[in-house]
PDB file of C-alpha atoms in Angstrom:
ATOM      1  CA  UNK A 106      -6.036  -9.149   2.309  1.00 88.00           C
ATOM      2  CA  UNK A 107      -3.677 -11.661   1.104  1.00 91.00           C
ATOM      3  CA  UNK A 108       0.066 -10.943   0.595  1.00 94.00           C
ATOM      4  CA  UNK A 109       1.912 -12.986  -1.996  1.00 95.00           C
ATOM      5  CA  UNK A 110       5.206 -12.815  -3.646  1.00 96.00           C
ATOM      6  CA  UNK A 111       6.002 -11.462  -6.910  1.00 96.00           C
ATOM      7  CA  UNK A 112       7.851 -13.182  -9.696  1.00 95.00           C
ATOM      8  CA  UNK A 113       7.077 -16.695  -8.395  1.00 92.00           C
ATOM      9  CA  UNK A 114       4.681 -19.472  -9.568  1.00 94.00           C
ATOM     10  CA  UNK A 115       2.133 -20.183  -6.991  1.00 94.00           C
ATOM     11  CA  UNK A 116      -0.390 -22.511  -6.791  1.00 95.00           C
ATOM     12  CA  UNK A 117      -3.952 -21.324  -4.949  1.00 92.00           C
ATOM     13  CA  UNK A 118      -6.449 -23.902  -3.411  1.00 94.00           C
ATOM     14  CA  UNK A 119      -9.728 -22.554  -2.850  1.00 91.00           C
ATOM     15  CA  UNK A 120     -12.581 -23.937  -1.127  1.00 92.00           C
ATOM     16  CA  UNK A 121     -15.659 -22.678   0.965  1.00 89.00           C
ATOM     17  CA  UNK A 122     -17.361 -23.475   4.305  1.00 88.00           C
ATOM     18  CA  UNK A 123     -20.820 -22.353   3.589  1.00 84.00           C
ATOM     19  CA  UNK A 124     -22.079 -21.717   0.183  1.00 84.00           C
ATOM     20  CA  UNK A 125     -20.910 -21.278  -3.391  1.00 85.00           C
ATOM     21  CA  UNK A 126     -18.687 -18.279  -3.877  1.00 85.00           C
ATOM     22  CA  UNK A 127     -16.326 -17.461  -7.090  1.00 85.00           C
ATOM     23  CA  UNK A 128     -13.059 -15.820  -6.140  1.00 85.00           C
ATOM     24  CA  UNK A 129     -12.193 -13.568  -9.004  1.00 88.00           C
ATOM     25  CA  UNK A 130      -9.358 -10.898  -9.511  1.00 92.00           C
ATOM     26  CA  UNK A 131      -9.909  -9.685 -13.083  1.00 91.00           C
ATOM     27  CA  UNK A 132      -6.832  -7.787 -13.343  1.00 91.00           C
ATOM     28  CA  UNK A 133      -4.658 -10.936 -12.703  1.00 91.00           C
ATOM     29  CA  UNK A 134      -7.068 -13.014 -14.991  1.00 91.00           C
ATOM     30  CA  UNK A 135      -8.067 -15.326 -11.881  1.00 91.00           C
ATOM     31  CA  UNK A 136     -11.589 -16.704 -11.426  1.00 91.00           C
ATOM     32  CA  UNK A 137     -11.969 -19.977  -9.266  1.00 91.00           C
ATOM     33  CA  UNK A 138     -15.290 -21.400  -7.960  1.00 90.00           C
ATOM     34  CA  UNK A 139     -15.383 -22.181  -4.206  1.00 89.00           C
ATOM     35  CA  UNK A 140     -17.582 -24.922  -3.607  1.00 90.00           C
ATOM     36  CA  UNK A 141     -18.287 -26.557  -0.064  1.00 92.00           C
ATOM     37  CA  UNK A 142     -16.754 -29.878   0.351  1.00 92.00           C
ATOM     38  CA  UNK A 143     -14.768 -29.604  -2.806  1.00 94.00           C
ATOM     39  CA  UNK A 144     -11.258 -28.321  -3.388  1.00 95.00           C
ATOM     40  CA  UNK A 145     -10.042 -26.565  -6.409  1.00 94.00           C
ATOM     41  CA  UNK A 146      -6.680 -25.480  -7.500  1.00 95.00           C
ATOM     42  CA  UNK A 147      -5.557 -22.631 -10.219  1.00 93.00           C
ATOM     43  CA  UNK A 148      -1.882 -21.370 -10.543  1.00 93.00           C
ATOM     44  CA  UNK A 149      -0.952 -17.909 -11.183  1.00 93.00           C
ATOM     45  CA  UNK A 150       2.471 -15.972 -11.535  1.00 95.00           C
ATOM     46  CA  UNK A 151       2.262 -12.176 -10.435  1.00 94.00           C
ATOM     47  CA  UNK A 152       4.618 -10.200 -12.713  1.00 94.00           C
ATOM     48  CA  UNK A 153       4.903  -7.029 -10.783  1.00 94.00           C
ATOM     49  CA  UNK A 154       4.548  -5.891  -7.171  1.00 96.00           C
ATOM     50  CA  UNK A 155       1.558  -3.689  -6.377  1.00 96.00           C
ATOM     51  CA  UNK A 156      -2.164  -4.197  -5.090  1.00 97.00           C
ATOM     52  CA  UNK A 157      -4.866  -6.039  -7.300  1.00 96.00           C
ATOM     53  CA  UNK A 158      -8.769  -5.625  -6.253  1.00 94.00           C
ATOM     54  CA  UNK A 159     -11.550  -8.201  -6.794  1.00 90.00           C
ATOM     55  CA  UNK A 160     -14.720  -9.645  -5.427  1.00 85.00           C
ATOM     56  CA  UNK A 161     -16.802 -12.782  -4.993  1.00 79.00           C
ATOM     57  CA  UNK A 162     -18.552 -12.829  -8.504  1.00 79.00           C
ATOM     58  CA  UNK A 163     -21.158 -15.272  -7.374  1.00 73.00           C
ATOM     59  CA  UNK A 164     -24.357 -14.618  -5.641  1.00 72.00           C
ATOM     60  CA  UNK A 165     -23.755 -16.178  -2.606  1.00 71.00           C
ATOM     61  CA  UNK A 166     -25.978 -14.370  -0.227  1.00 71.00           C
ATOM     62  CA  UNK A 167     -27.091 -11.407   1.686  1.00 72.00           C
ATOM     63  CA  UNK A 168     -23.646  -9.799   2.315  1.00 70.00           C
ATOM     64  CA  UNK A 169     -22.337 -10.907  -1.182  1.00 67.00           C
ATOM     65  CA  UNK A 170     -21.792  -7.094  -1.991  1.00 66.00           C
ATOM     66  CA  UNK A 171     -19.366  -7.123   0.843  1.00 72.00           C
ATOM     67  CA  UNK A 172     -16.743  -9.618   0.094  1.00 80.00           C
ATOM     68  CA  UNK A 173     -13.826  -7.806  -1.468  1.00 85.00           C
ATOM     69  CA  UNK A 174     -10.607  -9.614  -2.253  1.00 89.00           C
ATOM     70  CA  UNK A 175      -7.370  -7.846  -1.814  1.00 94.00           C
ATOM     71  CA  UNK A 176      -4.302  -9.305  -3.457  1.00 95.00           C
ATOM     72  CA  UNK A 177      -0.848  -7.387  -2.399  1.00 96.00           C
ATOM     73  CA  UNK A 178       2.233  -8.780  -4.404  1.00 96.00           C
ATOM     74  CA  UNK A 179       5.476  -7.826  -2.802  1.00 97.00           C
ATOM     75  CA  UNK A 180       9.040  -9.071  -3.279  1.00 97.00           C
ATOM     76  CA  UNK A 181      10.071 -12.128  -2.271  1.00 95.00           C
ATOM     77  CA  UNK A 182      12.502 -10.825   0.564  1.00 96.00           C
ATOM     78  CA  UNK A 183       9.410  -8.486   1.949  1.00 96.00           C
ATOM     79  CA  UNK A 184       7.230 -11.890   1.801  1.00 95.00           C
ATOM     80  CA  UNK A 185       9.563 -13.874   3.793  1.00 95.00           C
ATOM     81  CA  UNK A 186       9.938 -10.762   6.333  1.00 94.00           C
ATOM     82  CA  UNK A 187       6.257 -10.903   6.662  1.00 92.00           C
ATOM     83  CA  UNK A 188       5.744 -14.497   7.082  1.00 93.00           C
ATOM     84  CA  UNK A 189       8.644 -14.403   9.962  1.00 95.00           C
ATOM     85  CA  UNK A 190       7.112 -11.606  11.303  1.00 94.00           C
ATOM     86  CA  UNK A 191       3.427 -13.544  11.512  1.00 90.00           C
ATOM     87  CA  UNK A 192       4.866 -16.434  13.841  1.00 79.00           C
TER      88      UNK A 192
END
């Protein structure tokens, strides 16, 4: 699960440490390949708060089916409070 602020332009950097992956969250219109040794980027703008689900859409190995992606979009105030609580 990744927590991100809503109503904010975000730059997402994606890479992998083992094999090819494809980070996909269809409801956000995002699909980005993660390649070992490479750094890919995309940008997203979360219009509303909520929980969005995706998955790795690359056949990357035995546990491919157990790689869910969860993006939680919260208000900027809640995001800042969450970041402060993590340190």
